[in-house]
Coordinates of C-alpha atoms and ligand atoms in Angstrom, one line a residue:
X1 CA 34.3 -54.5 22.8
X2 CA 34.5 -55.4 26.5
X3 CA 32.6 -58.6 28.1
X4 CA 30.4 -57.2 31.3
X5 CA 30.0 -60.9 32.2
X6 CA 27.1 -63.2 33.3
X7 CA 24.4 -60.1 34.7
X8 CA 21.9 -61.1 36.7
X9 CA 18.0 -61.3 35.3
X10 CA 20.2 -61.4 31.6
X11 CA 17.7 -61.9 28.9
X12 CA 18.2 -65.4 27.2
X13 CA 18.1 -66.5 23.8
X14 CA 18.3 -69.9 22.5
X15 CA 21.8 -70.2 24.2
X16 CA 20.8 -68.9 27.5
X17 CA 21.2 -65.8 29.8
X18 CA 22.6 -63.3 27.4
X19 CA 26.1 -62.0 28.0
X20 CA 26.9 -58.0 28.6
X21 CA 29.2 -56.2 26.8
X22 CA 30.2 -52.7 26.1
X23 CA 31.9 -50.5 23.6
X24 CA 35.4 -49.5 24.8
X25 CA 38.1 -47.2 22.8
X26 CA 41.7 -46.1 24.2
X27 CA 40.5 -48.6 27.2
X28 CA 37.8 -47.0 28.3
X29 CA 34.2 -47.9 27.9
X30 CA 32.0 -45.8 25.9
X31 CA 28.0 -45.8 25.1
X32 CA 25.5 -47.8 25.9
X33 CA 25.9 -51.9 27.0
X34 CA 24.2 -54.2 25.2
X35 CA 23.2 -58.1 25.7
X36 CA 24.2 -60.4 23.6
X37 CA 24.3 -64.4 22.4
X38 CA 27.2 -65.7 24.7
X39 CA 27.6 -68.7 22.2
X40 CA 27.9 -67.1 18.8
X41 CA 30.1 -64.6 17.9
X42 CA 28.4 -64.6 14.6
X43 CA 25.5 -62.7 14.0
X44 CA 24.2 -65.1 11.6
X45 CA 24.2 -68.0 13.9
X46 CA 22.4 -66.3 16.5
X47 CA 21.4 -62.5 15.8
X48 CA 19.7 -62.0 19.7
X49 CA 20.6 -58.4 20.5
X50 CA 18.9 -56.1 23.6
X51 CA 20.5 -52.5 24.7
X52 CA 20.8 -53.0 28.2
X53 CA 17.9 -50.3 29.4
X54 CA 15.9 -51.0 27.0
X55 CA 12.7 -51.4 27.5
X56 CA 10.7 -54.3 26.2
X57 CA 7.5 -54.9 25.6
X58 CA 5.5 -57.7 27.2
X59 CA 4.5 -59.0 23.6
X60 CA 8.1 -58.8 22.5
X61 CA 9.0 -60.8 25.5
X62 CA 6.2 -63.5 25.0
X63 CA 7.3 -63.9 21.1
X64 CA 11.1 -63.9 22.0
X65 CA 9.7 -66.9 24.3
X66 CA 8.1 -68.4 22.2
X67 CA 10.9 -68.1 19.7
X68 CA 13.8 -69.4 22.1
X69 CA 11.2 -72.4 22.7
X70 CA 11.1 -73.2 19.0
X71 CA 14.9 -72.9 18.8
X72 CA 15.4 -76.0 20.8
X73 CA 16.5 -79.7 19.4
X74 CA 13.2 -81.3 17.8
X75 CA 13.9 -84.3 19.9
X76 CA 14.5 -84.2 23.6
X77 CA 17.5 -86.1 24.9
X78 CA 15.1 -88.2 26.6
X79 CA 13.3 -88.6 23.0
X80 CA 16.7 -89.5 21.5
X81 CA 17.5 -92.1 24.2
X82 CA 14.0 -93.9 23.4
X83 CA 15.3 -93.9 19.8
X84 CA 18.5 -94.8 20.5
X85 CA 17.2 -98.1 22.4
X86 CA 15.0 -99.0 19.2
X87 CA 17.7 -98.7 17.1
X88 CA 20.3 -100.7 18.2
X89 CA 17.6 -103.6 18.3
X90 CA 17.2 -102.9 14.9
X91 CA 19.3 -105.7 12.1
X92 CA 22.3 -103.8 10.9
X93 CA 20.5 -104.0 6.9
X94 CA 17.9 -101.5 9.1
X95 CA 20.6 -99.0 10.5
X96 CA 20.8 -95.9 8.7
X97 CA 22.2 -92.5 9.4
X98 CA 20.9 -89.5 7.8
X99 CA 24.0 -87.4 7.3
X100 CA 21.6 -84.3 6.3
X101 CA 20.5 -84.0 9.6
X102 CA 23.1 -85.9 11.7
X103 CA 20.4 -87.9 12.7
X104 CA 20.1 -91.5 13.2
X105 CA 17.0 -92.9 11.9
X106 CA 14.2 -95.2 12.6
X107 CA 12.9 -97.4 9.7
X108 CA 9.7 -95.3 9.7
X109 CA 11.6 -92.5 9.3
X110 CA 12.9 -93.4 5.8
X111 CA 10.4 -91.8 3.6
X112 CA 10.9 -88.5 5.2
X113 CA 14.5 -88.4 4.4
X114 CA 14.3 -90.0 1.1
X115 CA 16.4 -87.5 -0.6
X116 CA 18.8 -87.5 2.0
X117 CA 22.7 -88.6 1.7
X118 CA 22.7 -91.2 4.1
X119 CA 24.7 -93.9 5.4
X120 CA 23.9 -97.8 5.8
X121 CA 24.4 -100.9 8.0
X122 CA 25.3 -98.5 10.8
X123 CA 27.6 -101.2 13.5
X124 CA 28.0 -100.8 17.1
X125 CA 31.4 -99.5 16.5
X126 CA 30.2 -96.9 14.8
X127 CA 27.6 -96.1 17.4
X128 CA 31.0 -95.8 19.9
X129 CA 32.5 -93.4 17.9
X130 CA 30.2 -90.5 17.4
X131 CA 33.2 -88.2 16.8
X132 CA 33.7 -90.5 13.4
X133 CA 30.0 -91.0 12.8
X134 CA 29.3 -86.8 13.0
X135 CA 30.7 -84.2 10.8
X136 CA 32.3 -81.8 13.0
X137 CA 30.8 -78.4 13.0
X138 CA 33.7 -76.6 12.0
X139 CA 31.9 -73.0 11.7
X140 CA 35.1 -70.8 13.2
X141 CA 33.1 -68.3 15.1
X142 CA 30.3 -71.2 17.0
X143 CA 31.6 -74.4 17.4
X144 CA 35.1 -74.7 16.0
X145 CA 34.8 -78.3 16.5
X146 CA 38.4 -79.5 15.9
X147 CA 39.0 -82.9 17.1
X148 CA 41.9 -84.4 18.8
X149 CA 44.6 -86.7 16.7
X150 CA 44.5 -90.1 18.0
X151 CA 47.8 -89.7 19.3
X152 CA 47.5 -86.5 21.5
X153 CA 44.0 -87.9 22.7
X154 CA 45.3 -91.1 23.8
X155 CA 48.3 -89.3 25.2
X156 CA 45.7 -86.8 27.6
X157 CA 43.8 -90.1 28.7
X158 CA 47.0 -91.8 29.8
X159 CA 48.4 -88.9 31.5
X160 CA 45.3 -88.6 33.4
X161 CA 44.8 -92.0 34.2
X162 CA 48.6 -92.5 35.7
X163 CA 47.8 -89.4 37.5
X164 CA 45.2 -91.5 39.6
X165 CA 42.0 -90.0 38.5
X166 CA 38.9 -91.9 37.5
X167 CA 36.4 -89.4 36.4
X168 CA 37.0 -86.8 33.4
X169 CA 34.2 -84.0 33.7
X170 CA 35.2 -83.7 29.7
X171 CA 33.8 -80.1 28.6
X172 CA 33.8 -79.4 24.9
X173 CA 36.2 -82.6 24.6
X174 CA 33.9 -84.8 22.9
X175 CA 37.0 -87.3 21.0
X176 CA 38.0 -87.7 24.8
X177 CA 34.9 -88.5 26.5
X178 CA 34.6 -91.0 23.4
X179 CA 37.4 -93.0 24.2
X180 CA 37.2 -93.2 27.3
X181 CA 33.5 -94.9 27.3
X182 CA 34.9 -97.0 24.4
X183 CA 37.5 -98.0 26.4
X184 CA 34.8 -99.0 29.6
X185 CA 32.9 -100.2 28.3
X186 CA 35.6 -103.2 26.6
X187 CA 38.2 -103.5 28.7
X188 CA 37.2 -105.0 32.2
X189 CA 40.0 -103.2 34.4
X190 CA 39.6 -99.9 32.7
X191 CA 37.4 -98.3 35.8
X192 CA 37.7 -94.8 34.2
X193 CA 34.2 -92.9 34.1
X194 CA 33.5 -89.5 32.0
X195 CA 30.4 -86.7 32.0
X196 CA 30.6 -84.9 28.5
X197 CA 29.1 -81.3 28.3
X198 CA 29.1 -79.9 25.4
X199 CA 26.8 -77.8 22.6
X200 CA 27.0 -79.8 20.1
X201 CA 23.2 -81.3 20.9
X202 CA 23.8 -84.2 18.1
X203 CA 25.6 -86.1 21.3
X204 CA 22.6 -86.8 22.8
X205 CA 21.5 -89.4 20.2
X206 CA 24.5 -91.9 21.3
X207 CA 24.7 -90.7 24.9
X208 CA 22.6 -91.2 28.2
X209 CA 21.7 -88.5 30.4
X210 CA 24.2 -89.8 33.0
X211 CA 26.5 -89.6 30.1
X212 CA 26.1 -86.3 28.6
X213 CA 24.5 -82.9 29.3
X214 CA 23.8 -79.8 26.8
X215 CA 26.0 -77.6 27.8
X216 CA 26.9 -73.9 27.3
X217 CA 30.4 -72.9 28.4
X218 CA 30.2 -69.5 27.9
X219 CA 27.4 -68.6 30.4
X220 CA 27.3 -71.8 32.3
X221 CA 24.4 -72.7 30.9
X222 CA 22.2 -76.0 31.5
X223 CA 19.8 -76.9 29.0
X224 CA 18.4 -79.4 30.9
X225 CA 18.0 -77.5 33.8
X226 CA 18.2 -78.2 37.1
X227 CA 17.9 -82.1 36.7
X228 CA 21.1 -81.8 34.2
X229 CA 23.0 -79.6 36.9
X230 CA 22.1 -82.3 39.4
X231 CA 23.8 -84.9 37.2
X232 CA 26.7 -82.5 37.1
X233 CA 26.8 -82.2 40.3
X234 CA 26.5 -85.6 41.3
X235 CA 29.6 -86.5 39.2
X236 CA 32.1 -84.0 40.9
X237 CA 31.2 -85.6 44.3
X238 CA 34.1 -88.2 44.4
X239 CA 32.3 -91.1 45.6
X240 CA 34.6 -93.7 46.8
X241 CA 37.7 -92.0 46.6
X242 CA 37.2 -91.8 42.8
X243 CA 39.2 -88.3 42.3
X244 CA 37.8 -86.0 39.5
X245 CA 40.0 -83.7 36.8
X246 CA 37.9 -81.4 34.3
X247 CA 39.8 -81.7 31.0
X248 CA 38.5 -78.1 28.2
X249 CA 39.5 -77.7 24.7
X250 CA 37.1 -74.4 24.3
X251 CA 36.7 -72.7 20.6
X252 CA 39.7 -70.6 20.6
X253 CA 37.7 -67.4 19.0
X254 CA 38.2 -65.3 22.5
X255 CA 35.4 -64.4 25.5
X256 CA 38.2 -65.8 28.0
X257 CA 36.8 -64.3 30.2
X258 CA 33.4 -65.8 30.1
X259 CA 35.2 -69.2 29.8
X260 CA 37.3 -68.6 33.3
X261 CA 33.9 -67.1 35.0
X262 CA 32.0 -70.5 33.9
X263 CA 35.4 -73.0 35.1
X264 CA 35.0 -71.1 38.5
X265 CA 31.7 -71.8 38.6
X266 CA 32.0 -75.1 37.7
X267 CA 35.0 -75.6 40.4
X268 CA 32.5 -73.8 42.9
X269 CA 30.0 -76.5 42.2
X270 CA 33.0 -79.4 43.0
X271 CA 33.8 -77.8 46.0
X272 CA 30.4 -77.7 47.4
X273 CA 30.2 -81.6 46.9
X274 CA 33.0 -81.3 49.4
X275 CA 32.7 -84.0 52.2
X276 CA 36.3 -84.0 53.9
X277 CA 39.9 -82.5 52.8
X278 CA 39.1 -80.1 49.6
X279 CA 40.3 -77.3 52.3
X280 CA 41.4 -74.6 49.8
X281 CA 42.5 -77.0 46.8
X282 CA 40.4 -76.2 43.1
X283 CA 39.6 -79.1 41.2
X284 CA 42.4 -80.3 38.8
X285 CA 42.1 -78.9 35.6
X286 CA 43.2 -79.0 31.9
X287 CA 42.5 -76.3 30.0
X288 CA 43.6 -76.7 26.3
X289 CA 44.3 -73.8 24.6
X290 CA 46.6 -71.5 22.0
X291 CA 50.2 -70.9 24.2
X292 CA 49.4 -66.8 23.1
X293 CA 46.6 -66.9 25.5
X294 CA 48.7 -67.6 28.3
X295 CA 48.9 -64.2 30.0
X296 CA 45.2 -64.1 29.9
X297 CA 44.5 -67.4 31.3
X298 CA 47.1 -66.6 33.9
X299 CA 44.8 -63.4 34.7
X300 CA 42.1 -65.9 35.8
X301 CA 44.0 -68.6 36.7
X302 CA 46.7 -67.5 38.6
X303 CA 47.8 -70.9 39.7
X304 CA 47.6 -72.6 36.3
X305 CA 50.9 -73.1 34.1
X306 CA 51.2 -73.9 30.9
X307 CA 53.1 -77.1 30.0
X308 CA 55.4 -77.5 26.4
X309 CA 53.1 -80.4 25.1
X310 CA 51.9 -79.5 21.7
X311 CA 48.2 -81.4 21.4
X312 CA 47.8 -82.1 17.6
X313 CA 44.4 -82.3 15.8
X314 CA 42.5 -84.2 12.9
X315 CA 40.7 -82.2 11.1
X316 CA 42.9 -79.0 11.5
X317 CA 45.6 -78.1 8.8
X318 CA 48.0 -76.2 10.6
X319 CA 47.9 -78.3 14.1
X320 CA 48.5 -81.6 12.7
X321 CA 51.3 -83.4 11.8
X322 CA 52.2 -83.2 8.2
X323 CA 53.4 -86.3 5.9
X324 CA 56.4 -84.0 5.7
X325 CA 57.5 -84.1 9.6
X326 CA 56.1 -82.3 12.5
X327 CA 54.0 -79.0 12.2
X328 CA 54.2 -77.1 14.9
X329 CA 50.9 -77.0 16.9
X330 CA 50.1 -73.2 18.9
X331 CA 47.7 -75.5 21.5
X332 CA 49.1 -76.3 25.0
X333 CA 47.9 -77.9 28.0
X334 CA 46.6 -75.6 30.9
X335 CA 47.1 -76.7 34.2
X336 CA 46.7 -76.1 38.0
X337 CA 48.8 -79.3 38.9
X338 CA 52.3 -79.4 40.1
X339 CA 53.9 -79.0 36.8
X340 CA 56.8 -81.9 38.1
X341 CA 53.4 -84.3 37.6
X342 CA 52.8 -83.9 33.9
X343 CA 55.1 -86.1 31.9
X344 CA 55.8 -85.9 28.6
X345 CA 56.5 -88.0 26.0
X346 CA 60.9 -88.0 25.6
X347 CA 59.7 -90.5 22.1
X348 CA 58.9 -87.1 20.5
X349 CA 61.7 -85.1 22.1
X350 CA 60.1 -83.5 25.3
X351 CA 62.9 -83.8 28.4
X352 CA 62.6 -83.0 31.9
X353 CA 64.4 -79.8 32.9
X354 CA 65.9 -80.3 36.1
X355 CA 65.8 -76.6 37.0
X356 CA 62.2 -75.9 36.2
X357 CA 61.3 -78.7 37.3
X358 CA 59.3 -79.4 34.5
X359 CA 59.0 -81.4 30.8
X360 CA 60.5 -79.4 28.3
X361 CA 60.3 -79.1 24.3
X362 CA 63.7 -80.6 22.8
X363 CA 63.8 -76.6 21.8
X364 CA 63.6 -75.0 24.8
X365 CA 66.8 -74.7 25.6
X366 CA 67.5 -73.4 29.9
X367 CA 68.0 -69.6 29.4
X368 CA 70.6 -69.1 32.6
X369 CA 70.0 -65.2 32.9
X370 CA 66.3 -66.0 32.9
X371 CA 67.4 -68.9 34.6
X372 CA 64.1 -71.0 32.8
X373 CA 63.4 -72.7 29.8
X374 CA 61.5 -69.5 28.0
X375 CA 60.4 -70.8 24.8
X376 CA 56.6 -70.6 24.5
X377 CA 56.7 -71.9 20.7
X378 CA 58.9 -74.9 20.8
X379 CA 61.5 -73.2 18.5
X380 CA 64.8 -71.9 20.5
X381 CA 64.7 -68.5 21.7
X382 CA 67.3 -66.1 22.2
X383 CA 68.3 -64.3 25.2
X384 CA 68.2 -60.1 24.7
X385 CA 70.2 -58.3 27.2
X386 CA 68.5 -54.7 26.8
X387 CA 65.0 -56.1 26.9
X388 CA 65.9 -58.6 30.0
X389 CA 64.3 -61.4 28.2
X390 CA 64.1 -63.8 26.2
X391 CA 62.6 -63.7 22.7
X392 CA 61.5 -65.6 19.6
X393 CA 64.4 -66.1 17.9
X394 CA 63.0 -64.4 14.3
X395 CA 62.7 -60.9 16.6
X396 CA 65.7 -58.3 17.2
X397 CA 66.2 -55.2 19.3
X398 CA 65.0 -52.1 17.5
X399 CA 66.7 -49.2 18.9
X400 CA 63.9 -46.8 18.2
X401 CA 61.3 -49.2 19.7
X402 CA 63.5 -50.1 22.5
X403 CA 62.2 -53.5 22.2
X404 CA 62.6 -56.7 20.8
X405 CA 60.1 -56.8 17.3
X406 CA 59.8 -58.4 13.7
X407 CA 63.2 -57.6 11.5
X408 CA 60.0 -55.8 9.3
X409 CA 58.7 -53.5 11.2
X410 CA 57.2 -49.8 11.2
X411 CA 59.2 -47.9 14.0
X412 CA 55.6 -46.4 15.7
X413 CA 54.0 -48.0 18.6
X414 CA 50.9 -49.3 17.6
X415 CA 49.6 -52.0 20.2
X416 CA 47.0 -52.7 17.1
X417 CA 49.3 -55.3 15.7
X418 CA 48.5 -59.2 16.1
X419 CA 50.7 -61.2 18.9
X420 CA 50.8 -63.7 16.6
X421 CA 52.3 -62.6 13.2
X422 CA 52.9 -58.9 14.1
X423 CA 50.7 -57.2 11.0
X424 CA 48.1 -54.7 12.1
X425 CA 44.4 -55.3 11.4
X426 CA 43.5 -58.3 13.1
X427 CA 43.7 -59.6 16.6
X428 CA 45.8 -62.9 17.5
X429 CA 42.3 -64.9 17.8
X430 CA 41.6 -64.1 14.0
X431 CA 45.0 -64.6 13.0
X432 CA 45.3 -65.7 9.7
X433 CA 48.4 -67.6 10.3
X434 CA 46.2 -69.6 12.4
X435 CA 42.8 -70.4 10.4
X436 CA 42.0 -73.5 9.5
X437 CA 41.1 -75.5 6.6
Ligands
LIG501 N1 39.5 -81.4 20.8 C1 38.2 -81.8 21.3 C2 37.2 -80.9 20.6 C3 37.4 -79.5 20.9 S1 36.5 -78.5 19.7 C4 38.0 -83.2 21.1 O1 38.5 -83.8 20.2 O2 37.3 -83.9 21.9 C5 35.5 -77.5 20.7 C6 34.3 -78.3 21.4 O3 33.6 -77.3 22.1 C7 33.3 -78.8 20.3 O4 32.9 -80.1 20.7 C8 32.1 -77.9 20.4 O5 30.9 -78.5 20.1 C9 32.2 -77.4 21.8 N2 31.6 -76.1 22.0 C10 31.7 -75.0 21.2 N3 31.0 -74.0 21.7 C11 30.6 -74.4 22.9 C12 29.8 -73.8 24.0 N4 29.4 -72.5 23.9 N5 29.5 -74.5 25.1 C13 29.9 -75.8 25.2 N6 30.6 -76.4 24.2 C14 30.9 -75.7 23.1
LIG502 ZN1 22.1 -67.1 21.0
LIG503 ZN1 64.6 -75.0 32.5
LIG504 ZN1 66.6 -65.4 28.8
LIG505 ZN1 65.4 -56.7 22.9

């Protein structure tokens, strides 16, 4: 299956414009191209489907309208904000929180949801830390909402922060854009501002429209329209010198592609706020994401590099640390900043490699034929003098391959295998070695 990209005049479905895509085999693309939902990459979440010459009638059209229409949030955000201002004037004994439908509610609202779980004597702390309050939407193939350890999150926000920027367009980074408005809105000095776009609609009951937009990453898609966009873009103009950074944690479940094509877009949209001195520069970015997706990335992003820093998560079994020490995390930080500029905690073992130029894993030992610090896992690698390179150091050089490969290992070149554990039958983004629980 091959992404087309964004087409123009794309049907839509509740997610917006439909994305292209194509059959390929042996690299080559075969039969007909098809639309479908950029957002889900399982059926059962969103199902929309259209060949692309198909023809469609104008009563199929008018029913898919009126289906995409009743496939938005009951509430507006504007609704929610109304709600939102009742209910924080409302005695904490009065505060509840339907956790059926992730929904804050209003006292005339009770009966409705009478056989609801819900929670009680909801406090304004709680109302600052949506990311506590929701239950993420951990469905692997939509959302994949895996949220940030305190630790790594308050790690980002200072690293950003001593970098000298004061406005985090946070996209898909909801635990981020959470603590910084915490952190605004208590400490006096802290002059930090953040715009969260995500999908994940439920933000809009603790978030204004200055605050947070309904966004779709995957096809650059407003729900809002062109009143959200205008809030977008209004953010990226950097007003009083306040420099902007665009900090992404995507789902990791692939379409790379129509992640880098929506980035540019958004960079596009912070150039054009250009008044002075943008000349070629692109808006400093972080873009989280598994270390095995580097090459990709780099295919977009070809001045981005990836930097050692392991970014740990809550809800996420493999990524976190364990009681038992330190798991090793596959997520990386992204970047199109000089990599000299991102410093890394030496507290958990990162050093600066003199030579690179560049924070280092305690690992990564300086390879001096590669004449870099090659590790891309955080465990040492080894140097391989017939492949030129350097390699994980569980691999060795199969004569019959000519390459360096797993000790277990069938000597016939089949590129079907998965980057990440080597076994045939998946791709790295379904990895089992990586899913969650
Ligand atoms: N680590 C981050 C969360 C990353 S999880 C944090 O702690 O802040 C991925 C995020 O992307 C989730 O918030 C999810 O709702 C959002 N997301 C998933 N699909 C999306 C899409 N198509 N468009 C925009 N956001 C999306
Ligand atoms: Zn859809
Ligand atoms: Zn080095
Ligand atoms: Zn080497
Ligand atoms: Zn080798």
């Amino acid at each position: 299956l091959a992404l087309l990209g964004p087409a123009p005049g794309a049907p839509c479905c509740p997610h917006g414009p439909a994305l292209l895509f194509v059959k390929t085999s042996q690299g080559t693309e075969e039969g007909r191209r098809f639309y479908a939902c950029s957002a889900c990459r399982d059926r059962k979440d969103c199902n929309f489907f259209q060949w692309e010459d198909e023809k469609v009638s104008e009563a199929r059209l008018a029913a898919r309208e009126e289906y995409n229409r009743s496939h938005q949030p009951f509430f507006t955000h504007r609704q929610n904000m109304d709600r939102y201002k009742n209910f924080v004037l409302l005695p904490l004994s009065k505060r509840r929180f339907c956790q059926e439908c992730q929904q804050l509610l209003l006292p005339a609202e009770w009966k409705k949801h009478s056989d609801h779980q819900f929670l009680c004597d909801i406090t304004t702390a709680q109302l600052k830390s949506p990311s506590q309050l929701l239950y993420p939407l951990e469905n692997k193939k939509t959302n994949a909402q895996y949220l940030f350890a305190d630790r790594s999150c308050q790690f980002l926000l200072n690293l950003l922060t001593g970098l000298g920027f004061r406005r985090v367009l946070s996209v898909g980074t909801p635990r981020l854009h959470e603590m910084i408005q915490s952190k605004a809105s208590q400490e006096e000095e802290f002059n930090v501002r953040s715009l969260l776009l995500d999908i994940d609609f439920r933000y809009s009951q603790f978030y204004t429209e200055d605050e947070f937009c309904h966004y779709n990453m995957f096809n650059h898609h407003f729900f809002g329209g062109e009143a959200a966009r205008e809030t977008c873009r209004k953010f990226l103009c950097e007003e009083n010198g306040e420099r902007v950074i665009m900090v992404t944690d995507p789902p990791f479940g692939g379409l790379v592609e129509a992640l880098a094509s929506s980035f540019k877009k958004l960079m596009a949209m912070w150039r054009e706020t250009e008044k002075e001195g943008h000349d070629n520069r692109e808006m400093p970015m972080f873009w989280i994401f598994p270390y095995f997706f580097e090459s990709r990335i780099l295919d977009f992003f070809p001045s981005f590099s990836m930097m050692d820093y392991q970014v740990d998560y809550d809800n996420h079994a493999l990524y976190k640390h364990g009681k038992t020490g330190r798991r090793q995390s596959p997520v990386r930080i992204f970047t199109n900043l000089a990599p000299s500029m991102i410093v890394l905690p030496e507290e958990e073992g990162y050093r600066f490699c003199t030579v690179c130029q560049r924070y280092v894993s305690s690992g990564n030992q300086h390879c001096e034929i590669c004449n870099s610090c090659t590790s891309k896992d955080g465990r040492r690698w080894k140097h391989c003098v017939l492949c030129k390179k350097c390699v994980k150091p569980s691999w060795f050089h199969c004569d019959n391959c000519k390459s360096c490969t797993l000790q277990k290992h069938s000597c016939e070149k089949s590129d079907s295998g998965c980057f990440v554990c080597g076994k045939a039958g998946h791709k790295r983004s379904a990895c089992p070695s990586l899913s969650r629980s």
